[in-house]
mmCIF file of C-alpha atoms in Angstrom:
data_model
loop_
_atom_site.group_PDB
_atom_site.id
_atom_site.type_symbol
_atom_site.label_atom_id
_atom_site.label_comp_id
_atom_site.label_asym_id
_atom_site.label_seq_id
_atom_site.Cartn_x
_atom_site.Cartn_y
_atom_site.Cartn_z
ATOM 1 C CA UNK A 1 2.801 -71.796 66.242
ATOM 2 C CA UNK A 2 2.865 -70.847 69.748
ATOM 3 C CA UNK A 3 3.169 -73.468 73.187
ATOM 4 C CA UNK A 4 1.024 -72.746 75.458
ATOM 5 C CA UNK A 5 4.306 -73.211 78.196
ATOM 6 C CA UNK A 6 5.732 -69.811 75.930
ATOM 7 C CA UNK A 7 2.639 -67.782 77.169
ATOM 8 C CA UNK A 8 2.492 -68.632 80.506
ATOM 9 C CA UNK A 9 6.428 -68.201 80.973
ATOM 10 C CA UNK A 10 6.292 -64.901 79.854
ATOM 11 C CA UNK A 11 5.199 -62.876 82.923
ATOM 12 C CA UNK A 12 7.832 -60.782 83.995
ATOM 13 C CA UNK A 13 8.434 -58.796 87.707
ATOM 14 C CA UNK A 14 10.602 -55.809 87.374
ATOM 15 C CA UNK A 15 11.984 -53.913 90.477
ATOM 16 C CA UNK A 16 12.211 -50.790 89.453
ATOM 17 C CA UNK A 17 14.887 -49.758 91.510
ATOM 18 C CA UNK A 18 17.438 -46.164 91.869
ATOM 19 C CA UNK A 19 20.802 -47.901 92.319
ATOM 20 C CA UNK A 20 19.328 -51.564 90.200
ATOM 21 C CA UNK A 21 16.913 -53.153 88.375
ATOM 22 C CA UNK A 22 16.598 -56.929 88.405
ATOM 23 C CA UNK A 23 14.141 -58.241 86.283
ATOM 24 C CA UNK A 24 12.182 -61.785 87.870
ATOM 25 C CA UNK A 25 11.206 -64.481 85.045
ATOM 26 C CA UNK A 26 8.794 -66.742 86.015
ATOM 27 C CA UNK A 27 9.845 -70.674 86.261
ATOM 28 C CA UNK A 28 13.264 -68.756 86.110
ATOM 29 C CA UNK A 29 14.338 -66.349 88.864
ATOM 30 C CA UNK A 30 16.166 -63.233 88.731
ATOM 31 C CA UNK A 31 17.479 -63.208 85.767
ATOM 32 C CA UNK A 32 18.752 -60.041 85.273
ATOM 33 C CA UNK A 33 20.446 -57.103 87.936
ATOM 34 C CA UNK A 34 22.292 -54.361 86.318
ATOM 35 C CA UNK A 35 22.678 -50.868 87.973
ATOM 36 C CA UNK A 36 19.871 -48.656 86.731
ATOM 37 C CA UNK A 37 22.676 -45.962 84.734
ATOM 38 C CA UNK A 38 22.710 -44.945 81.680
ATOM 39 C CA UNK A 39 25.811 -43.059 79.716
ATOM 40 C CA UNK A 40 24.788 -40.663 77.010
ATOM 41 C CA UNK A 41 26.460 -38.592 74.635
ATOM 42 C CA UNK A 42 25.687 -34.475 75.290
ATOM 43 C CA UNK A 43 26.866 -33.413 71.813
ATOM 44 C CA UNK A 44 24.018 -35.814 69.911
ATOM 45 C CA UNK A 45 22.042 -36.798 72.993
ATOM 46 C CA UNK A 46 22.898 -40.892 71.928
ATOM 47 C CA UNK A 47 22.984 -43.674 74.657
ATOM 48 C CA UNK A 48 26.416 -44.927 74.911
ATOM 49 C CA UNK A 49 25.761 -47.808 77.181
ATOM 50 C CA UNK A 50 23.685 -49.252 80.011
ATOM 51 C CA UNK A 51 23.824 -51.091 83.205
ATOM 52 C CA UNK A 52 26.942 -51.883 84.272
ATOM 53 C CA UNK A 53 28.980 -50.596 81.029
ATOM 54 C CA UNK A 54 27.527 -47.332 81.741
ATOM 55 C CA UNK A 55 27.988 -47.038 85.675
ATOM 56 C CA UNK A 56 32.049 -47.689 85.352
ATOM 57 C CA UNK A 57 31.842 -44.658 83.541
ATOM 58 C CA UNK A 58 30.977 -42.735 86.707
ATOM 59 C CA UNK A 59 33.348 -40.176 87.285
ATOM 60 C CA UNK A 60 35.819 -41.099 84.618
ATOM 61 C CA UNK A 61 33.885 -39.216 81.574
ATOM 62 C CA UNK A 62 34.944 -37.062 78.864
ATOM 63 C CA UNK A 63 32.564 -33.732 79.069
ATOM 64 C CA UNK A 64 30.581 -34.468 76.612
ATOM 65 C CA UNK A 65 29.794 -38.239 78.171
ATOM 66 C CA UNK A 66 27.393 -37.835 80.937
ATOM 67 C CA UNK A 67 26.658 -40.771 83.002
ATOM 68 C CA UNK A 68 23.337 -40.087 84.515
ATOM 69 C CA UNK A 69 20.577 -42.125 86.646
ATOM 70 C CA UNK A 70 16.916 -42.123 84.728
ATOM 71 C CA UNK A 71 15.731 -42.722 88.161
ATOM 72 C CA UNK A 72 15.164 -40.659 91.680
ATOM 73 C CA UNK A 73 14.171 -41.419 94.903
ATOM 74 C CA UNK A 74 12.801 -44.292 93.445
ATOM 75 C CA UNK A 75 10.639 -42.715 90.524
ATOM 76 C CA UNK A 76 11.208 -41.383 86.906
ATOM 77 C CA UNK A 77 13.102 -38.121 86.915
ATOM 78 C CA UNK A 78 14.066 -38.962 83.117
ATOM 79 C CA UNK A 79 11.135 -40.437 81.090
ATOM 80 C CA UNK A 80 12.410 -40.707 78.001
ATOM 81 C CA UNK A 81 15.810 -42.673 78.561
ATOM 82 C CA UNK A 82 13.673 -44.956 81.563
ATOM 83 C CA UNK A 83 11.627 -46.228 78.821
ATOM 84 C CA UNK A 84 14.910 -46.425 76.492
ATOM 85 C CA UNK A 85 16.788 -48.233 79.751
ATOM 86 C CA UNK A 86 13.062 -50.602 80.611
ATOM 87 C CA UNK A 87 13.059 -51.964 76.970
ATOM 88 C CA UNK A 88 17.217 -52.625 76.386
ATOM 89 C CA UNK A 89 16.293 -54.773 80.126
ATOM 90 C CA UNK A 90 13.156 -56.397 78.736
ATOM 91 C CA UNK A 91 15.053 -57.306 75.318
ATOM 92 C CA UNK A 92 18.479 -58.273 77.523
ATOM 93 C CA UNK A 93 16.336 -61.133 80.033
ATOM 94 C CA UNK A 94 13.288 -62.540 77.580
ATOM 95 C CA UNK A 95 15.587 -62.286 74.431
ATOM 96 C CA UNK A 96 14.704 -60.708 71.131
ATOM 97 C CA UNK A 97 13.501 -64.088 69.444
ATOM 98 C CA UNK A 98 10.092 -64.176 71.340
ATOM 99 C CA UNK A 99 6.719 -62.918 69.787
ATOM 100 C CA UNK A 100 4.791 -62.653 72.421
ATOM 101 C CA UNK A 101 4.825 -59.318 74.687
ATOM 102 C CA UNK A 102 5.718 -59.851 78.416
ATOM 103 C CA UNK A 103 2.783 -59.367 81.132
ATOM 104 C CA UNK A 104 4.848 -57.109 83.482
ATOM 105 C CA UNK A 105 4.359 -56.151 86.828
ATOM 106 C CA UNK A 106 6.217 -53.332 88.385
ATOM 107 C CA UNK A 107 7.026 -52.272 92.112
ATOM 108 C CA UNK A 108 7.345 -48.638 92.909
ATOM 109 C CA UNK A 109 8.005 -47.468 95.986
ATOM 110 C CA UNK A 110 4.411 -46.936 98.475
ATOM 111 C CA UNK A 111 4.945 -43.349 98.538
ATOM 112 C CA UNK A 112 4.655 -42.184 94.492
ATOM 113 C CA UNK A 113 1.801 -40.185 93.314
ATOM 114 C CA UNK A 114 -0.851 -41.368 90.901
ATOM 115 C CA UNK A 115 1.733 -39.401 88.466
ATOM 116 C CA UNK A 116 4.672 -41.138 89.242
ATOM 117 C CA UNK A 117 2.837 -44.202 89.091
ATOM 118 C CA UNK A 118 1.228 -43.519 85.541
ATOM 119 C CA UNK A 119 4.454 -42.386 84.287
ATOM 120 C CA UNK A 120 6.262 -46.050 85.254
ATOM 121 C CA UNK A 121 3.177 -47.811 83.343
ATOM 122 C CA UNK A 122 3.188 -45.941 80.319
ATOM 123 C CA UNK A 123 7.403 -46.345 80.202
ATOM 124 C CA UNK A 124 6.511 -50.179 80.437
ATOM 125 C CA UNK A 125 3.641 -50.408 78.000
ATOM 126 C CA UNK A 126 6.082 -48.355 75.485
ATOM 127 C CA UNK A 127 8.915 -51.056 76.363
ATOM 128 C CA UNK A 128 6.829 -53.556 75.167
ATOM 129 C CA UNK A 129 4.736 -54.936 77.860
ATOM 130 C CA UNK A 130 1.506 -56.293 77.011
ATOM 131 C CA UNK A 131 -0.283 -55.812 80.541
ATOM 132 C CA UNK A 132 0.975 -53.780 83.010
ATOM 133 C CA UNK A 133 0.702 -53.985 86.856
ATOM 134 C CA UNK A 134 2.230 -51.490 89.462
ATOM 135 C CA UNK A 135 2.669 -52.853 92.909
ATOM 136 C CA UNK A 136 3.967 -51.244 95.642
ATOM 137 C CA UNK A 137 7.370 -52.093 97.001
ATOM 138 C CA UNK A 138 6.727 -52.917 100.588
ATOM 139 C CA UNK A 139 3.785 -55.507 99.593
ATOM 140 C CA UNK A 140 6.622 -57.105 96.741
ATOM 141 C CA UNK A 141 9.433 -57.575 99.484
ATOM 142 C CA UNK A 142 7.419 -59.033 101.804
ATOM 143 C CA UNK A 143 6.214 -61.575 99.561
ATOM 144 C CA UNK A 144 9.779 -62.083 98.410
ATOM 145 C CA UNK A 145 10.821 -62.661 102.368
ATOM 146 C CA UNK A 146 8.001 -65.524 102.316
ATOM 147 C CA UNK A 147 5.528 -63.406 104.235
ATOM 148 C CA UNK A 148 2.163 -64.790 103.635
ATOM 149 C CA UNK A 149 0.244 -61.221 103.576
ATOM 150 C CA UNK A 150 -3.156 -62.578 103.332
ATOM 151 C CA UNK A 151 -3.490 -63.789 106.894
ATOM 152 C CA UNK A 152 -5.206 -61.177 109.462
ATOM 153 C CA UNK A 153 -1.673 -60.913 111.233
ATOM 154 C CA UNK A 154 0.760 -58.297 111.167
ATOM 155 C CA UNK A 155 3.637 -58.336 109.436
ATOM 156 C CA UNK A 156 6.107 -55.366 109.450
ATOM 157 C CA UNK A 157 8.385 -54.836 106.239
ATOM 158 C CA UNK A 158 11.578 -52.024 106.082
ATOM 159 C CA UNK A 159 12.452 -51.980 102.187
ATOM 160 C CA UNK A 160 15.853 -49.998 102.223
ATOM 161 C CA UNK A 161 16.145 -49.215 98.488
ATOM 162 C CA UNK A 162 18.943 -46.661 97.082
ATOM 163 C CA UNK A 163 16.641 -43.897 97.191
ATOM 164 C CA UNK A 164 14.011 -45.130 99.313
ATOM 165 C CA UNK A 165 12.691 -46.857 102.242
ATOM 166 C CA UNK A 166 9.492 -48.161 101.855
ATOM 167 C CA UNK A 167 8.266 -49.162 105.849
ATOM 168 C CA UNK A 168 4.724 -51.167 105.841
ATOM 169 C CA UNK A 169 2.458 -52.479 108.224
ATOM 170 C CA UNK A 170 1.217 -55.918 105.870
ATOM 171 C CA UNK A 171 -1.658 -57.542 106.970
ATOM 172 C CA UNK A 172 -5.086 -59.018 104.967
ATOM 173 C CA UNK A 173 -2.688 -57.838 101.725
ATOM 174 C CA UNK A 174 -3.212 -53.924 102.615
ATOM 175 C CA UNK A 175 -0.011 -52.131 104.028
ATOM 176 C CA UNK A 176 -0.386 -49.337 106.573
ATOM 177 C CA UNK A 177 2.802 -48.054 104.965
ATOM 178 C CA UNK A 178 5.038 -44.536 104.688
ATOM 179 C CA UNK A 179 7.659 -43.944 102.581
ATOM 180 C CA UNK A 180 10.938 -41.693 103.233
ATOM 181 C CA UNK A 181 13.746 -40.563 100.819
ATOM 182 C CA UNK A 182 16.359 -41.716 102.805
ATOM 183 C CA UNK A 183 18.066 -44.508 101.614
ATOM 184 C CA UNK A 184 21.605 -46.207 100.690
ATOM 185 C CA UNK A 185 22.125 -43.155 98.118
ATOM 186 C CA UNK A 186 21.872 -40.927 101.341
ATOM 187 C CA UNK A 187 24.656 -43.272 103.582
ATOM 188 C CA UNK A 188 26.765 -42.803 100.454
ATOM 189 C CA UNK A 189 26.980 -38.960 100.545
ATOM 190 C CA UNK A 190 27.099 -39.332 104.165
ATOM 191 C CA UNK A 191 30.706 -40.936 103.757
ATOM 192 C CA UNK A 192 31.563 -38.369 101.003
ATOM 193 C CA UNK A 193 30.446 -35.471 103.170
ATOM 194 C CA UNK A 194 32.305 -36.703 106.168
ATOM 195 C CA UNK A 195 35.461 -37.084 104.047
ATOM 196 C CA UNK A 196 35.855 -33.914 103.378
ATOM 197 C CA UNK A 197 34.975 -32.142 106.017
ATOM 198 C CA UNK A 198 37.114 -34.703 108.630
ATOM 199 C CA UNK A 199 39.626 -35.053 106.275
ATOM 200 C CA UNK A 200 39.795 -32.325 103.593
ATOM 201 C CA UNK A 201 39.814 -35.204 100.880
ATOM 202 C CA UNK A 202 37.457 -35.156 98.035
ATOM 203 C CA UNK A 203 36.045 -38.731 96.634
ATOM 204 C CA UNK A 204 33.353 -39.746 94.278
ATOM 205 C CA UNK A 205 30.065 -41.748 95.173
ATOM 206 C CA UNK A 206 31.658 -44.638 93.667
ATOM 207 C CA UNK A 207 34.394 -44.720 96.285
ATOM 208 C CA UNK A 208 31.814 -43.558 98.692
ATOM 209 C CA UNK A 209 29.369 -46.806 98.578
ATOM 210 C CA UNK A 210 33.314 -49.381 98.515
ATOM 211 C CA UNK A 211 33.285 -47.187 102.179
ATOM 212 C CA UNK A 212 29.953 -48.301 102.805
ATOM 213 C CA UNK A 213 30.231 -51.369 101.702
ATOM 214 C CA UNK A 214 33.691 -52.588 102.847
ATOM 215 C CA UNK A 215 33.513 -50.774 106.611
ATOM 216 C CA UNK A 216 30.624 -49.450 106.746
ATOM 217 C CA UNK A 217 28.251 -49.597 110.233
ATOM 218 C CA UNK A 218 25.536 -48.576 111.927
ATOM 219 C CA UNK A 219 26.202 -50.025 114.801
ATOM 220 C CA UNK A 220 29.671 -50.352 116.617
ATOM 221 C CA UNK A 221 31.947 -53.781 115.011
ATOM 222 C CA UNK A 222 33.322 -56.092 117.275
ATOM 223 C CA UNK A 223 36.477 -55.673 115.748
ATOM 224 C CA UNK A 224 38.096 -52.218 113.805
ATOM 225 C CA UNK A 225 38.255 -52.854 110.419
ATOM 226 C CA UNK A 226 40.237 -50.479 108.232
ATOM 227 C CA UNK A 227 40.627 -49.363 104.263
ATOM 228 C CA UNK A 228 42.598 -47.260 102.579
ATOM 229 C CA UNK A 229 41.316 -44.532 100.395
ATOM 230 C CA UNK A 230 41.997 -42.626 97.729
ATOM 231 C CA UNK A 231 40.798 -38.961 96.623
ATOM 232 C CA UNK A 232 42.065 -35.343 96.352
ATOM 233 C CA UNK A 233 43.409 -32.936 98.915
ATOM 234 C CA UNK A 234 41.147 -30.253 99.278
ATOM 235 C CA UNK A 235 43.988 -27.630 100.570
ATOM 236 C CA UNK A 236 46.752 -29.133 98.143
ATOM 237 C CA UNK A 237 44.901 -30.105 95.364
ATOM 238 C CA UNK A 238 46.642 -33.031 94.987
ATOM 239 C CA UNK A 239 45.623 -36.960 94.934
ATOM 240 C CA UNK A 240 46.321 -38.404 98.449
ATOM 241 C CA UNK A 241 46.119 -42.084 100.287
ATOM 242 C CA UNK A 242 44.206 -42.238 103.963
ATOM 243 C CA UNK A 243 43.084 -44.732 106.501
ATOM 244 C CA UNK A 244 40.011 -44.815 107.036
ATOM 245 C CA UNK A 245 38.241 -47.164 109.974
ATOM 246 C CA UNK A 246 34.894 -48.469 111.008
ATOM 247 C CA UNK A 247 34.691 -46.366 113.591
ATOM 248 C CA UNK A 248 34.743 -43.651 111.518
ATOM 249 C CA UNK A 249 32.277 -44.998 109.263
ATOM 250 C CA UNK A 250 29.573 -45.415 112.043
ATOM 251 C CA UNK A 251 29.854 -41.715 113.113
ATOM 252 C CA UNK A 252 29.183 -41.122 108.900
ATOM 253 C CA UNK A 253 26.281 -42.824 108.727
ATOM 254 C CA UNK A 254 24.911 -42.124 112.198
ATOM 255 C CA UNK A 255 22.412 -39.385 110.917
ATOM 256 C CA UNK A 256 20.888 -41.398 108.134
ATOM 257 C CA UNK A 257 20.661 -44.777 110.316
ATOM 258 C CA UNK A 258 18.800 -42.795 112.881
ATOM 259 C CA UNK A 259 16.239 -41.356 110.297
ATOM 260 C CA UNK A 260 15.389 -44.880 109.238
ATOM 261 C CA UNK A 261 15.100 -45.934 112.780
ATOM 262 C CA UNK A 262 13.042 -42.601 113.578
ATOM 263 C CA UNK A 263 10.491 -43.692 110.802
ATOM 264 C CA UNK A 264 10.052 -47.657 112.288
ATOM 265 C CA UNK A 265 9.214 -45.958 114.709
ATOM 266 C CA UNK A 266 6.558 -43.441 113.953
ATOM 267 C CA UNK A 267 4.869 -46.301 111.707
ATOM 268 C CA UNK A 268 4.969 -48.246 114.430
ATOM 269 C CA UNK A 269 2.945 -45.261 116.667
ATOM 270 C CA UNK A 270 0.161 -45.421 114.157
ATOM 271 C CA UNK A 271 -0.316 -49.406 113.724
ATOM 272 C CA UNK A 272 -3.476 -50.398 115.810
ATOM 273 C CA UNK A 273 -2.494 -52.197 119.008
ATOM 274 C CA UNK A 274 -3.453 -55.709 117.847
ATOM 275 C CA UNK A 275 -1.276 -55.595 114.761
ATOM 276 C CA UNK A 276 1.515 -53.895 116.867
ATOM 277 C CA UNK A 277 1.066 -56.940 119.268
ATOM 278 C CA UNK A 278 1.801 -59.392 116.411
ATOM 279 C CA UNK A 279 4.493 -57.349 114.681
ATOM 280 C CA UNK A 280 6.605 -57.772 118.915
ATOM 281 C CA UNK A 281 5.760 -61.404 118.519
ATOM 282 C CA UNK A 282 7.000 -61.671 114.600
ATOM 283 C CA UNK A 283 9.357 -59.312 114.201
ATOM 284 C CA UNK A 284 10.609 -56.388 112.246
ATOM 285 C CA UNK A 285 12.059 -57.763 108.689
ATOM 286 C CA UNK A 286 14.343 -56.001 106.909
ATOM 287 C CA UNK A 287 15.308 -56.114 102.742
ATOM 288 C CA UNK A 288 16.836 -54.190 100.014
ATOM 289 C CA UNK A 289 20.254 -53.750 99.743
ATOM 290 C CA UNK A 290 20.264 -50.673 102.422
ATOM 291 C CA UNK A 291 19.544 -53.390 104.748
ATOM 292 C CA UNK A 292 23.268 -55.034 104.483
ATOM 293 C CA UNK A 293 24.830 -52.008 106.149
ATOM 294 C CA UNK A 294 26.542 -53.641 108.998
ATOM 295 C CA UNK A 295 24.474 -53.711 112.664
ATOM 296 C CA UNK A 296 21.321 -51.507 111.031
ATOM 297 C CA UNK A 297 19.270 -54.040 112.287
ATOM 298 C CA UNK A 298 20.505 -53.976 115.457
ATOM 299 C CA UNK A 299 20.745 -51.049 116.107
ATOM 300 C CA UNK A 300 16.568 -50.680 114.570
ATOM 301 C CA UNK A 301 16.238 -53.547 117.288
ATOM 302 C CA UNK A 302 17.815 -51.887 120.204
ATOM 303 C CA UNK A 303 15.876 -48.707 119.675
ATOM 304 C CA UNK A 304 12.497 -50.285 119.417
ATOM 305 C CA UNK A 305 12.840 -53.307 121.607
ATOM 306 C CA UNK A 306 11.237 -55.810 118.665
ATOM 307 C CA UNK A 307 13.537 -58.541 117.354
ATOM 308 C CA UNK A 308 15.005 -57.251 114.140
ATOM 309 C CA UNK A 309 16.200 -59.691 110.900
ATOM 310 C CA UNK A 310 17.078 -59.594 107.894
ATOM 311 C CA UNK A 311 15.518 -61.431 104.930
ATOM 312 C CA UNK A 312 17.143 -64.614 103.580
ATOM 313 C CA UNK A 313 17.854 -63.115 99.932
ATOM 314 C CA UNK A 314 17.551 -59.144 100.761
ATOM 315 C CA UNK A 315 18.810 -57.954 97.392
ATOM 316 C CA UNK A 316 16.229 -60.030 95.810
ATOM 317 C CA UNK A 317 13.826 -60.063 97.543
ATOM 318 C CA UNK A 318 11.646 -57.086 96.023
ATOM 319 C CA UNK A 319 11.731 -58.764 92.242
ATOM 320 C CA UNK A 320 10.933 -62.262 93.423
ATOM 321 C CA UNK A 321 8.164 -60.927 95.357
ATOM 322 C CA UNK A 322 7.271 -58.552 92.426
ATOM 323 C CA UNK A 323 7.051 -61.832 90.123
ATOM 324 C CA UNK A 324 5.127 -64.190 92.543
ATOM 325 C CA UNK A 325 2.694 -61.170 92.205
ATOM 326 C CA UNK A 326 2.151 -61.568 88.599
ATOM 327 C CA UNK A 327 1.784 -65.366 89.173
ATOM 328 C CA UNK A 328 -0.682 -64.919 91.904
ATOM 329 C CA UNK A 329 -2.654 -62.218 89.502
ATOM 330 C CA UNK A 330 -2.539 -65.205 86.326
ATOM 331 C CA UNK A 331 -5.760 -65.973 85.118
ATOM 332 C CA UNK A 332 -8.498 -63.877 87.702
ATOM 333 C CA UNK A 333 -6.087 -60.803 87.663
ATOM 334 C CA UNK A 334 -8.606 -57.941 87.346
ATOM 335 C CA UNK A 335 -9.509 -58.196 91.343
ATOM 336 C CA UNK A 336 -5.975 -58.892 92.490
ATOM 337 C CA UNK A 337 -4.578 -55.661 90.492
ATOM 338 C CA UNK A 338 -7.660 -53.406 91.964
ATOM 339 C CA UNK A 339 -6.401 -54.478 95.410
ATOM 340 C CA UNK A 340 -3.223 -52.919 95.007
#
């Protein structure tokens, strides 16, 4: 016999993510956050492993293992393995044991087509969800940050994703909102690109985000910091050690940093003056793991003159807000899901 506690603790909040997916249980948290890779066998097109399993494979394959990413810019570029990758998640966080299907609410990013959004629901209903709702990422982080979006007061959101930033203007629960394909994937080729043409050494994206990661900035660091690297010698051909500093780093990333900034501020140019009066008195907030990149937000707050921070949990901060959704939509959901 089923508890009535058993129904209503199965709502689920999935972000959807390029680089992760963390999956949001309700009366439980984030449960789950594995990168969103998946190995498979070429010879007899098998999955091999997923999550984290598969993404130390990056790089350090056989030819016949490819380690690939289901998702792009944010959206299905794979549909068959996203739904195979959705349901090993679903089964990993509720467990196998329950009977009852998961409501599950999914955030995508604000820019997706009615395609791209269709696809992500039917790759959920086939995972096993019950009910389906797709929100869109921007409106998710901001609840996540603790932004009540149904006052009449602007709130502005900067979701930097791996392979997209979602930028909204939140207020009454509607986002005036753009979305760019320029995200922490993007800083990470940025450092493999400058590599090799500043220093003839060749390096894989995994060693490419520990740059971003480690030294990384957007904005100049008080103090130097430095990290040795390893890769291949583009005029030798053989493995070689450099040092590589922050400094370095910063002129890297300097392109993609700007682009970010660029699009704050063209969202900005189109927000009607009252909300952009309430967005200089509240702030610019800033989540997703793009967002950790050292002195981005100050360097988002110098350009634009508003008072840049960034959100308490920023990692998190999409699937909480994606799972407060489906909490908010429990029992009189029909309106709430029309809305978005």
């Amino acid at each position: 016999m089923f508890n009535m506690f058993g129904m209503s603790s199965n709502d689920i909040g999935i972000d959807l993510g390029t680089a992760s997916i963390l999956v949001y249980i309700k009366g439980k948290g984030v449960v789950l956050k594995e990168p969103s890779v998946v190995a498979i066998d070429r010879d007899t097109n098998r999955i091999l492993a997923i999550g984290e399993e598969a993404r130390l494979m990056i790089g350090r394959t056989p030819g016949n293992i490819i380690a690939i990413r289901p998702l792009r810019h944010g959206v299905i570029s794979d549909y068959t393995v996203t739904e195979k990758m959705l349901k090993y998640f679903i089964n990993k966080a509720v467990g196998k044991k329950t009977l009852l299907r998961p409501r599950i609410a999914v955030c995508i990013p604000s820019g997706a087509t009615e395609v791209e959004r269709k696809a992500v629901e039917d790759a959920t209903y086939q995972a096993g969800a019950k009910e389906v709702s797709i929100i869109e990422e921007p409106v998710a982080a901001a609840i996540g940050a603790g932004i009540d979006i149904s006052k009449a007061c602007g709130n502005m959101i900067v979701d930097i994703g791996g392979g997209t930033t979602d930028i909204a203007v939140i207020s009454l629960g509607g986002p005036v909102s753009t979305s760019i394909k320029v995200a922490g994937d993007d800083f990470d080729e940025a450092v493999v690109r400058y590599m090799r043409k500043k220093h003839n050494l060749l390096i894989g994206e995994r060693t490419g985000e520990d740059i971003k990661i480690q030294i990384g900035a957007a904005y100049r660091r008080p103090e130097v910091l430095t990290m040795e690297v390893r890769g291949r010698n583009l005029v030798t051909g053989l493995p070689k050690t450099i040092v590589v500093t922050s400094d370095e780093t910063l002129e890297a990333l300097q392109e993609p940093a700007m682009q970010i900034v660029d699009a704050v501020h063209n969202v900005l140019e189109r927000t009607p003056p009252e909300l952009a009066a309430d967005i200089y008195d509240r702030g610019i907030v800033f989540t997703g793991g793009g967002s950790l990149i050292y002195g981005l937000d100050q360097l988002c707050q110098e350009k634009t003159g508003i008072t840049t921070m960034i959100a308490e949990a920023p990692l998190t901060a999409v699937a909480i807000g994606t799972g407060k959704f489906i909490e908010f939509q429990n029992g009189d959901s029909a309106d709430a899901k029309k809305e978005y």
